Tab-separated table of N, CA and C in Angstrom:
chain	number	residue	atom	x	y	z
F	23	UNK	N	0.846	-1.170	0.000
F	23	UNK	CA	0.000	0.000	0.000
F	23	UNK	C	0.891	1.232	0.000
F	24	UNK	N	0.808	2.188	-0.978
F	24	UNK	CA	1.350	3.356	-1.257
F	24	UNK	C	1.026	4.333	0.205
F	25	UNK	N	1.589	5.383	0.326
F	25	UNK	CA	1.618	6.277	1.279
F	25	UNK	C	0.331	7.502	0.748
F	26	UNK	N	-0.167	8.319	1.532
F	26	UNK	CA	-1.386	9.175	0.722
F	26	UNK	C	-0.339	9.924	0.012
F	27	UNK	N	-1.013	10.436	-0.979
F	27	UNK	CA	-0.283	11.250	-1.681
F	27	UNK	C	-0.986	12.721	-1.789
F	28	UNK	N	0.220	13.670	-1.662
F	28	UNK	CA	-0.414	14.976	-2.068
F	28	UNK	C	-1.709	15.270	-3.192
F	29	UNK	N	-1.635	14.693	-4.245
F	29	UNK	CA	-2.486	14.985	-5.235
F	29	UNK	C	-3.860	14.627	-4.661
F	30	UNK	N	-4.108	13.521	-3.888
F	30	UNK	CA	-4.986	12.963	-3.202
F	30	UNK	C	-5.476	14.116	-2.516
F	31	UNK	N	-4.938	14.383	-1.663
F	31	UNK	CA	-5.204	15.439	-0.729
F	31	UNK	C	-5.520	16.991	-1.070
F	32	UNK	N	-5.120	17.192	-2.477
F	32	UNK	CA	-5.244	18.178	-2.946
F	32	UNK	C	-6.584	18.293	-3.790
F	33	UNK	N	-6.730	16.984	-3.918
F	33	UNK	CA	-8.271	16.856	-4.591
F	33	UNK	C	-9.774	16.896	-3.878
F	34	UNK	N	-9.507	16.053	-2.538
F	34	UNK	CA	-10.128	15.751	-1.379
F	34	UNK	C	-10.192	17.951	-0.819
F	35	UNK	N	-9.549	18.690	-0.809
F	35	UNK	CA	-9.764	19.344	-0.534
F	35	UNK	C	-9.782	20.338	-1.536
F	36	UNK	N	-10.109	20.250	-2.386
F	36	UNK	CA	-10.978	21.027	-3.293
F	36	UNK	C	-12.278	20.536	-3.605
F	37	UNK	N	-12.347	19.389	-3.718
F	37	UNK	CA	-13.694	19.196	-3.636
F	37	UNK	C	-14.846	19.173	-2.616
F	38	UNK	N	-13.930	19.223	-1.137
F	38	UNK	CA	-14.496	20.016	-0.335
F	38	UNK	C	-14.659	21.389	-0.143
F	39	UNK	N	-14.002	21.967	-0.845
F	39	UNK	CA	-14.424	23.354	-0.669
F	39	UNK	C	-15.145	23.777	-1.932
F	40	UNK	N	-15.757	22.928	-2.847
F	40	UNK	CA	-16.566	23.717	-3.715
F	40	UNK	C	-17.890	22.976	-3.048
F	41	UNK	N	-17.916	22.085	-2.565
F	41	UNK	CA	-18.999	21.509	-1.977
F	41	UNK	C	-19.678	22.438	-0.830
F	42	UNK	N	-18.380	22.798	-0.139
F	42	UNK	CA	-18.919	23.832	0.958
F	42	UNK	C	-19.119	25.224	1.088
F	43	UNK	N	-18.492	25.791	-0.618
F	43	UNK	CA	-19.074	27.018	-1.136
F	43	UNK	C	-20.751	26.800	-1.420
F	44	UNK	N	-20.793	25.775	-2.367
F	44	UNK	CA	-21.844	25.610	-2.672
F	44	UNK	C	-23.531	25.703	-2.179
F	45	UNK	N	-22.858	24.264	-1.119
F	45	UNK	CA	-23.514	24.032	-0.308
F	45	UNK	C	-24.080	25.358	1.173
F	46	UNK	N	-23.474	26.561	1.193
F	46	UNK	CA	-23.754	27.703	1.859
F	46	UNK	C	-24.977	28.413	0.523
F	47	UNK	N	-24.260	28.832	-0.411
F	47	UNK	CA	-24.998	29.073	-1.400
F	47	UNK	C	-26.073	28.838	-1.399
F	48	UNK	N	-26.460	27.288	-1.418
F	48	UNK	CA	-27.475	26.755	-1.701
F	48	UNK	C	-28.711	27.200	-0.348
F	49	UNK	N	-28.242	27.014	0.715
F	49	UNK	CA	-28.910	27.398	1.923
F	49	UNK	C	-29.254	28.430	1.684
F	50	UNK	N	-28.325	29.803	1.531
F	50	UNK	CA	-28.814	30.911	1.518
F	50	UNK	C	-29.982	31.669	0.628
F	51	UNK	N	-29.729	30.859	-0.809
F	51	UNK	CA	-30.646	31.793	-1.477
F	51	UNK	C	-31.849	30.603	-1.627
F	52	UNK	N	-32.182	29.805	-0.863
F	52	UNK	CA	-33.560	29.106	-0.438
F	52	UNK	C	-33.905	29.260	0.628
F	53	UNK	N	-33.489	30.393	1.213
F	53	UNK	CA	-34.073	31.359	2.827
F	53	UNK	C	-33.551	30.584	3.907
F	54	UNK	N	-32.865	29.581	4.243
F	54	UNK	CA	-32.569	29.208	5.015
F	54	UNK	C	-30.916	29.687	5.297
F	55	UNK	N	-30.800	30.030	6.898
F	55	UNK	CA	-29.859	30.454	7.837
F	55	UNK	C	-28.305	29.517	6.803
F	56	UNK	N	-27.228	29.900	6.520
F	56	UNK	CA	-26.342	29.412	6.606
F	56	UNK	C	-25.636	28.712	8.029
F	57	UNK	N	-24.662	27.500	7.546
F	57	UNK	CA	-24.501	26.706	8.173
F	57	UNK	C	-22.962	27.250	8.844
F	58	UNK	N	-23.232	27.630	10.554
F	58	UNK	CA	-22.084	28.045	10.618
F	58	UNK	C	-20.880	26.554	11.800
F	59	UNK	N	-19.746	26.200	11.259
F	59	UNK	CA	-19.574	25.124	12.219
F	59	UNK	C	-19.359	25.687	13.721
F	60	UNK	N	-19.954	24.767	14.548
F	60	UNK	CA	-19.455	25.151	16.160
F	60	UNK	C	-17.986	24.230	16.182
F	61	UNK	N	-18.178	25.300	17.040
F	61	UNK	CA	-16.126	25.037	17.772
F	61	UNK	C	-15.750	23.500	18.085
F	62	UNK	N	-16.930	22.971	18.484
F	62	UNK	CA	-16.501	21.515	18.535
F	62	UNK	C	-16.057	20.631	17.364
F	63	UNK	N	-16.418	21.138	16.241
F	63	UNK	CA	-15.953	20.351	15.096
F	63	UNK	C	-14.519	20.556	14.990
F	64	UNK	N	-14.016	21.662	15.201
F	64	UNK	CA	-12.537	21.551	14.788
F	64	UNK	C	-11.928	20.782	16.285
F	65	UNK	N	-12.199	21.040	17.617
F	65	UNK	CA	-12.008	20.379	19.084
F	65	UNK	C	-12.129	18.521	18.200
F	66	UNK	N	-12.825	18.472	18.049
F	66	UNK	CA	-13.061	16.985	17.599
F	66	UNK	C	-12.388	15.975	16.792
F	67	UNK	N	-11.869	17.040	15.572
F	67	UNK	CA	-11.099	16.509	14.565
F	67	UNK	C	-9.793	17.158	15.316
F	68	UNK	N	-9.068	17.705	15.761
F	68	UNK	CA	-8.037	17.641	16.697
F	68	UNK	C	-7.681	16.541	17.878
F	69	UNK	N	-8.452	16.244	18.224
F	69	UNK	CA	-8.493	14.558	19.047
F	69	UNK	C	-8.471	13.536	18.002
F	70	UNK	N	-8.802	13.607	17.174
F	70	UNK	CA	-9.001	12.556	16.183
F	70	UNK	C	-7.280	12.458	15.979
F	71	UNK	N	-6.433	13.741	15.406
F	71	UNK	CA	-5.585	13.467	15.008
F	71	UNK	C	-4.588	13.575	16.213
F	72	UNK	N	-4.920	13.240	17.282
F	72	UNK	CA	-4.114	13.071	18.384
F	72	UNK	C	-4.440	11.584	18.861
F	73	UNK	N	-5.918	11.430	18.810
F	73	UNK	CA	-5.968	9.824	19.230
F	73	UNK	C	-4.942	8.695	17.961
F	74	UNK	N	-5.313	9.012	16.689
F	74	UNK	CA	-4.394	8.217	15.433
F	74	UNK	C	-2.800	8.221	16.031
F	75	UNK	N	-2.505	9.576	16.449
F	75	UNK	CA	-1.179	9.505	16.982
F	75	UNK	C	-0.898	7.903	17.772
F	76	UNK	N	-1.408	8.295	19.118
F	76	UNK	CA	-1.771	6.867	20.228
F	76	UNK	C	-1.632	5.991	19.878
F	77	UNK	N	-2.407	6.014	18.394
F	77	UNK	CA	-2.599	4.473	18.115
F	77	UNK	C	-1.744	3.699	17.426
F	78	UNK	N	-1.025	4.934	16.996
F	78	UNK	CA	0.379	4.681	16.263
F	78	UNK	C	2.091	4.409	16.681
F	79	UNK	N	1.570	4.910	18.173
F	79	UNK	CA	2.988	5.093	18.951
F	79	UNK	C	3.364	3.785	19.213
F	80	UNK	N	2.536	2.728	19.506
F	80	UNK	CA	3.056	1.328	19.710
F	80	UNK	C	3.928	0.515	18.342
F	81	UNK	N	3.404	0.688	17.295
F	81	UNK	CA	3.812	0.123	16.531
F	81	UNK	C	5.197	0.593	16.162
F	82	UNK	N	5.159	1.855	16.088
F	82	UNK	CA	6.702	2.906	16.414
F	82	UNK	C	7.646	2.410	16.937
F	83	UNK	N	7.455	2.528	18.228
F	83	UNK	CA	7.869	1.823	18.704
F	83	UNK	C	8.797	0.755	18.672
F	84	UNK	N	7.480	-0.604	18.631
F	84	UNK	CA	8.497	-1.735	18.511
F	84	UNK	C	8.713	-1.967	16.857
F	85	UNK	N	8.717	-1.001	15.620
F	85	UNK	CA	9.437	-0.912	14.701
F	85	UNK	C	11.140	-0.637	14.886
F	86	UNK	N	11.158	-0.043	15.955
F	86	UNK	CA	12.427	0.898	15.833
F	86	UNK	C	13.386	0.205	16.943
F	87	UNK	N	12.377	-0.742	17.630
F	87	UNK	CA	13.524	-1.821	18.498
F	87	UNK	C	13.745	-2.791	18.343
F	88	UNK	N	14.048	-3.965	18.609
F	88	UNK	CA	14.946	-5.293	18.373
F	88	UNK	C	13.022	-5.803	17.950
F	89	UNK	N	12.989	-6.034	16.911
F	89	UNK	CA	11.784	-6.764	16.376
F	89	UNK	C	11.597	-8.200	17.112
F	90	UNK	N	12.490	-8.275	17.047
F	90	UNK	CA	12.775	-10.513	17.393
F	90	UNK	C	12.188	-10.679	18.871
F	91	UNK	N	12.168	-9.584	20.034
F	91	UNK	CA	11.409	-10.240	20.974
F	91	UNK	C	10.143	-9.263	21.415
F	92	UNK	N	9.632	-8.342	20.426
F	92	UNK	CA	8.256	-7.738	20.064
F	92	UNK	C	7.826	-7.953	19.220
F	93	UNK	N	7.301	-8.954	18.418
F	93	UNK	CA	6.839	-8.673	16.837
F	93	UNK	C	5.499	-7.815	16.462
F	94	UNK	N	5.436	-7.299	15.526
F	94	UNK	CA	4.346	-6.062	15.268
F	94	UNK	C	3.475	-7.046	14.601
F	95	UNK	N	2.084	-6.790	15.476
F	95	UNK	CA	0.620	-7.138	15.068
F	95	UNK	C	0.230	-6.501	13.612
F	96	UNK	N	0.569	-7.411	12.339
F	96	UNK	CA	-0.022	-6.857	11.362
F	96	UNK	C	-0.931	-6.528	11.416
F	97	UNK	N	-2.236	-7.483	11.962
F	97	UNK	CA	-3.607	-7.104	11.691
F	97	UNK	C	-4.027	-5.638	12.670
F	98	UNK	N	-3.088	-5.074	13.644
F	98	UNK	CA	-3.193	-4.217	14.205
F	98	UNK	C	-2.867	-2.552	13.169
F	99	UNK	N	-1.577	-3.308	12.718
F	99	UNK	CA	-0.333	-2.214	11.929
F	99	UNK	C	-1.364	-2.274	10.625
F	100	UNK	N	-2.438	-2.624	10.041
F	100	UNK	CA	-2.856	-2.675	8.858
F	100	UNK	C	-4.151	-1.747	9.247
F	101	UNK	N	-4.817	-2.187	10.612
F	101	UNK	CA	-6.082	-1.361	10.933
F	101	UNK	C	-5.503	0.097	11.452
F	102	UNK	N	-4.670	0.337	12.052
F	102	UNK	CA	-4.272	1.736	12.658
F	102	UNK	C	-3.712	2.768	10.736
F	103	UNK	N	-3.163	2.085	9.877
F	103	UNK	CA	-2.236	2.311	8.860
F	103	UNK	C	-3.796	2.772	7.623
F	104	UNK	N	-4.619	2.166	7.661
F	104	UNK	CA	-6.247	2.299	7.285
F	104	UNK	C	-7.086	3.455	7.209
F	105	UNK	N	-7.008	3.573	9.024
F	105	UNK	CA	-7.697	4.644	9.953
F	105	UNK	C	-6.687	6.008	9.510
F	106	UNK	N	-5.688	5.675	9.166
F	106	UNK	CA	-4.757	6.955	9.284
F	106	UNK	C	-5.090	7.541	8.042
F	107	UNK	N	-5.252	6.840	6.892
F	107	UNK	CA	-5.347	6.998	5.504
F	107	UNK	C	-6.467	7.594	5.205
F	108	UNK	N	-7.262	6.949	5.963
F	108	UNK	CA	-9.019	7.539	6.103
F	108	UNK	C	-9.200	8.950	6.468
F	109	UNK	N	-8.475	8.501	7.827
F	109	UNK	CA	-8.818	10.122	8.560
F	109	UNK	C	-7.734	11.484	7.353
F	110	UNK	N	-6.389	11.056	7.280
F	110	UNK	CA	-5.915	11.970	6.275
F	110	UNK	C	-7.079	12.871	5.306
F	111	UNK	N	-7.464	11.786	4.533
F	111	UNK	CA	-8.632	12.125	3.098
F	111	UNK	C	-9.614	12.994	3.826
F	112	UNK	N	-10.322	12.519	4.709
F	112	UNK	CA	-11.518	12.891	5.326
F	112	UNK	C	-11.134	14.210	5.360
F	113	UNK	N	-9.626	14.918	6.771
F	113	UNK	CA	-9.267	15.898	6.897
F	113	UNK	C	-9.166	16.858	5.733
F	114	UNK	N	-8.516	16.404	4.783
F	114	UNK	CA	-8.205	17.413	3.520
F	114	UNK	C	-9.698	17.721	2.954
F	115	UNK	N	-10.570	16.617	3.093
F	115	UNK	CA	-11.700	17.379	2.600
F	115	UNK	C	-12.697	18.304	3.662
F	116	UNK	N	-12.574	17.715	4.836
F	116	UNK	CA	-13.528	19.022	5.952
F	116	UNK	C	-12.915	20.280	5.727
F	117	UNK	N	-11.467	20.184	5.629
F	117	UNK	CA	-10.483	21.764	5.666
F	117	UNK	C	-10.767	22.285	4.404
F	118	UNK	N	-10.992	21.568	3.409
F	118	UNK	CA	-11.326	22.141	2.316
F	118	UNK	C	-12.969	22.738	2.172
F	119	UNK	N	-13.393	21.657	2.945
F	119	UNK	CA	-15.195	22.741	3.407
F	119	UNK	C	-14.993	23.757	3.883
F	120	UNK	N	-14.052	23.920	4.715
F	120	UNK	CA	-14.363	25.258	6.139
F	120	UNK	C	-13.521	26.023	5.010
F	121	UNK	N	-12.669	26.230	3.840
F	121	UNK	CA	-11.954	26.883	3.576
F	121	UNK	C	-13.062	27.496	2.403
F	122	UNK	N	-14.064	26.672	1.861
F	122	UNK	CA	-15.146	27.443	1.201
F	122	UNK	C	-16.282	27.629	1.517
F	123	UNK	N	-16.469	27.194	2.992
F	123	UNK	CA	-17.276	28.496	3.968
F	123	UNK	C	-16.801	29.779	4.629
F	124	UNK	N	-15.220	29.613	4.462
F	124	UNK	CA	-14.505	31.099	4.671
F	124	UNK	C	-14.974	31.607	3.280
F	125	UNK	N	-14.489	30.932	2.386
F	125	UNK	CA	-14.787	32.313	1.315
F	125	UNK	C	-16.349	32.587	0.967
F	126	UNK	N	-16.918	31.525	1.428
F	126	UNK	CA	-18.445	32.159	0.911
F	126	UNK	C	-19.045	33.058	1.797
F	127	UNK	N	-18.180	33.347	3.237
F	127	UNK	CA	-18.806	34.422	4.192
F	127	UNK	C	-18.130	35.732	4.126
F	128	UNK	N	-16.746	35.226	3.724
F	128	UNK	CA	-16.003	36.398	3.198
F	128	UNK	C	-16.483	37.545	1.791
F	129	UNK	N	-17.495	36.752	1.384
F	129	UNK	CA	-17.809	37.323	-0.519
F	129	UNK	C	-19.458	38.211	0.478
F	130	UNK	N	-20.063	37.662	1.527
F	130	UNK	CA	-21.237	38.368	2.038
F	130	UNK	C	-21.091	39.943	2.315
F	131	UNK	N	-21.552	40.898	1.744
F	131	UNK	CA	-21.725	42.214	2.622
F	131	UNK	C	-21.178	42.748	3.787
F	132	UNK	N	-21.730	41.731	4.824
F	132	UNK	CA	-21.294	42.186	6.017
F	132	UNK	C	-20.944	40.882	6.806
F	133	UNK	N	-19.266	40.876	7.134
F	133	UNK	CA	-18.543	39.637	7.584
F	133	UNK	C	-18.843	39.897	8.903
F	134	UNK	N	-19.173	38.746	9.759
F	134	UNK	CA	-19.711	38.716	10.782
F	134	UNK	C	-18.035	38.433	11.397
F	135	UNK	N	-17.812	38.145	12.909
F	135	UNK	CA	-16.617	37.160	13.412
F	135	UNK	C	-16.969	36.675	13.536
F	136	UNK	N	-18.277	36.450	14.119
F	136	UNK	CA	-19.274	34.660	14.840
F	136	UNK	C	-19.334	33.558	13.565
F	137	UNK	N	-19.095	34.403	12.821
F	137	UNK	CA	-18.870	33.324	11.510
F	137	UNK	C	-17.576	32.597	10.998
F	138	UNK	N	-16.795	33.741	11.263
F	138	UNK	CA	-15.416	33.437	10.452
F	138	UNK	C	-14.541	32.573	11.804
F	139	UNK	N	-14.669	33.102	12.802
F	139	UNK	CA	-13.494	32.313	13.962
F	139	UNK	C	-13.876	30.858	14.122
F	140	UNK	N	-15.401	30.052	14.466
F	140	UNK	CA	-15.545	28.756	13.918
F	140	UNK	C	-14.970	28.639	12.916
F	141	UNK	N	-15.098	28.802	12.086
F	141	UNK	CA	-14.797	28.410	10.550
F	141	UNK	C	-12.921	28.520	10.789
F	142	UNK	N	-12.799	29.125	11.112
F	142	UNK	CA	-10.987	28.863	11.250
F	142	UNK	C	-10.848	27.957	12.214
F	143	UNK	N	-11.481	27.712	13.341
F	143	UNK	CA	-10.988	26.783	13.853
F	143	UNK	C	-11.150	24.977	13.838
F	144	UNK	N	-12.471	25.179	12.814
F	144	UNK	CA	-12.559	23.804	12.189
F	144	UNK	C	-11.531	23.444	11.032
F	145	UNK	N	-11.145	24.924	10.439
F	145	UNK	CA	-9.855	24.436	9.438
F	145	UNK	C	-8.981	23.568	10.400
F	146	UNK	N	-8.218	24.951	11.417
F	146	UNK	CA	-7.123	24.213	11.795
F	146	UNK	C	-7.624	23.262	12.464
F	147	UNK	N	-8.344	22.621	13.044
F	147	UNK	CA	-8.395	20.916	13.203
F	147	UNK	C	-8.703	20.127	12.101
F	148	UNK	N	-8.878	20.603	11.431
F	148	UNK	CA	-9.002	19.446	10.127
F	148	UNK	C	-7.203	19.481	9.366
F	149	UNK	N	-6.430	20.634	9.574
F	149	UNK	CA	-5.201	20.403	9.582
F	149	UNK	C	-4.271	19.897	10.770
F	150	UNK	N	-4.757	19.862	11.829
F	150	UNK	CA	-3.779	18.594	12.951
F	150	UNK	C	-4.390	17.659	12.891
F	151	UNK	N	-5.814	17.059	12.140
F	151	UNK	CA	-5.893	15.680	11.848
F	151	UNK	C	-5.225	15.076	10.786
F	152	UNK	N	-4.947	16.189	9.796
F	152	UNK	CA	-4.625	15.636	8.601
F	152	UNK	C	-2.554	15.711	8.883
F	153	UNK	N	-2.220	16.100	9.788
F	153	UNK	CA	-0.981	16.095	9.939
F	153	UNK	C	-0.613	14.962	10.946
F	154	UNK	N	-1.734	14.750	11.462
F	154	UNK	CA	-1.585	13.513	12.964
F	154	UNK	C	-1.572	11.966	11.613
F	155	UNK	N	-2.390	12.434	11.306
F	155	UNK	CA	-2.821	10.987	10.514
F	155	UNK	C	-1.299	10.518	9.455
F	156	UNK	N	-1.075	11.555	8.526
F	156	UNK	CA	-0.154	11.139	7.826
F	156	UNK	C	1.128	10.771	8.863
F	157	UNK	N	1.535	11.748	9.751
F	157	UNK	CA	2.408	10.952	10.826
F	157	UNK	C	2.002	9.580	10.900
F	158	UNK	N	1.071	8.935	11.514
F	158	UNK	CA	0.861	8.027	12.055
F	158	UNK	C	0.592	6.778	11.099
F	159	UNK	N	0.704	7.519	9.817
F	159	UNK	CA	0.780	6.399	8.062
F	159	UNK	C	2.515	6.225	8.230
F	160	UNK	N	3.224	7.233	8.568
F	160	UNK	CA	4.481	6.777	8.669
F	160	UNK	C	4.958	6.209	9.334
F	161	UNK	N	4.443	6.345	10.368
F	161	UNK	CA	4.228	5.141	11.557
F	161	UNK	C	4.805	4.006	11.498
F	162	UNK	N	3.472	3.501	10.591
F	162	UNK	CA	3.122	2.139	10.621
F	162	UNK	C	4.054	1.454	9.522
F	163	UNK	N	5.018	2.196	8.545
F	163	UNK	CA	5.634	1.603	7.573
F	163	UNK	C	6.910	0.685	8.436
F	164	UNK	N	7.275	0.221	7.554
F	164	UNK	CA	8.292	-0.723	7.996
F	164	UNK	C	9.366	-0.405	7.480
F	165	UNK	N	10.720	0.107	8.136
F	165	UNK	CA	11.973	0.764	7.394
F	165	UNK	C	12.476	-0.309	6.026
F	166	UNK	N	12.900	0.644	5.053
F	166	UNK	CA	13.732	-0.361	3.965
F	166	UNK	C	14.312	-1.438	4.159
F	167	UNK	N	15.212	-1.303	5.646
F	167	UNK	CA	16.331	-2.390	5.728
F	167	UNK	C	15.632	-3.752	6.383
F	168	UNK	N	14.105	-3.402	6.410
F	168	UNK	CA	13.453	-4.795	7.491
F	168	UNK	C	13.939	-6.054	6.679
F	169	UNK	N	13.746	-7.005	7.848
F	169	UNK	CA	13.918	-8.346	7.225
F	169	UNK	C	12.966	-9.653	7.843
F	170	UNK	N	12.317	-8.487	8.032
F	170	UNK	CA	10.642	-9.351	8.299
F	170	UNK	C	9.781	-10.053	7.672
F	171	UNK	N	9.258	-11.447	7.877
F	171	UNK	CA	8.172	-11.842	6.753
F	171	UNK	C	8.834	-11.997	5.784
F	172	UNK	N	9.869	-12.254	5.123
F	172	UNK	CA	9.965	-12.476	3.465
F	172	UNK	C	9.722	-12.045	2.320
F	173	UNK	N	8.846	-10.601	2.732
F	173	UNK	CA	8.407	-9.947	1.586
F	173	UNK	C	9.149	-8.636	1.231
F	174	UNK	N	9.205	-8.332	-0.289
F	174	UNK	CA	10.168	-7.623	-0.719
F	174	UNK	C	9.990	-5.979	-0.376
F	175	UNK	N	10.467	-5.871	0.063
F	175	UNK	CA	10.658	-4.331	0.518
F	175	UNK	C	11.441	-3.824	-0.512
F	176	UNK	N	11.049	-2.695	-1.080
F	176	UNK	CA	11.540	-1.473	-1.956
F	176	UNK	C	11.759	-0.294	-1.296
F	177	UNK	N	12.574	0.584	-1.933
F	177	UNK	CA	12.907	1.824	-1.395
F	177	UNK	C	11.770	2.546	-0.745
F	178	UNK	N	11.544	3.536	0.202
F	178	UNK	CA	10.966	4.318	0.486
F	178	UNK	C	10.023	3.386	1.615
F	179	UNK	N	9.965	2.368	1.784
F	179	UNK	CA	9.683	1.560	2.975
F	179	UNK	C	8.050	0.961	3.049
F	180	UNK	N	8.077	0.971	1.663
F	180	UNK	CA	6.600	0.061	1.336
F	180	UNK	C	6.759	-1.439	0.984
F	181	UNK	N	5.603	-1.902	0.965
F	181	UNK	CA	5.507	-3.668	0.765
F	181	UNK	C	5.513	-3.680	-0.819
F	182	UNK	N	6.476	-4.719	-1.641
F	182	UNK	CA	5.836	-4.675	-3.380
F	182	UNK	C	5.083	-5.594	-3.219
């Protein structure tokens, strides 16, 4: 399994933010209140990318010490390595919502703050999830030089 890749992430968050231009848009000019996020969404996705951390530190761990009398729980190192990949994508696309509910409150008449400071602070937690997570994808890789399992390891510390 490849590592996320920027382009990924760059897509995931553009298509969240035309979704979440949009999607304000759409509220507004069918009379209904725009959607502003509460503070807990970014609080939330900031634990997220602190719990992935956690879940990652074990495997770290006993990657980086004498393997032979810890061996690493694949089926563990495959579900934490998953979750990380997940939560990454997910992140790039919420940050990419809150980044086109900044601009769709920013383009309004009259910019409120009750609007804009949620909205920044669900970015930046959707950017320490998306920075916890890819940490914690690196995590879980297994250095080049392993000699674990029998299977061929290539540069950059993925499985072929």
């Amino acid at each position: 399994m490849s590592h996320t890749s920027a382009i990924a992430l760059l897509i995931g968050g553009v298509i969240g933010g035309v979704l979440g231009w949009a999607g304000q848009w759409l509220l507004v000019t069918s009379g209904i209140p725009a959607l502003i996020p509460p503070y807990t969404w970014g609080a939330a996705l900031a634990a997220l990318g602190a719990i992935l951390l956690a879940l990652a530190w074990p495997i770290r761990s006993q990657v980086r010490t004498d393997r032979a009398t810890t061996p690493v729980d694949p089926f563990y190192a495959t579900r934490v390595v998953l979750l990380a990949k997940a939560g990454a994508l997910a992140a790039s696309a919420l940050g990419g919502m809150g980044v086109g509910f900044v601009l769709f409150f920013a383009s309004r008449p009259v910019v409120l703050a009750e609007t804009l400071v949620p909205t920044f602070v669900a970015i930046v937690g959707a950017v320490v999830l998306m920075v916890g997570a890819l940490i914690a994808e690196r995590w879980c890789t297994l250095p080049p030089d392993s000699s674990d399992g029998g299977a061929d390891i290539v540069s950059g510390g993925e499985l072929s």
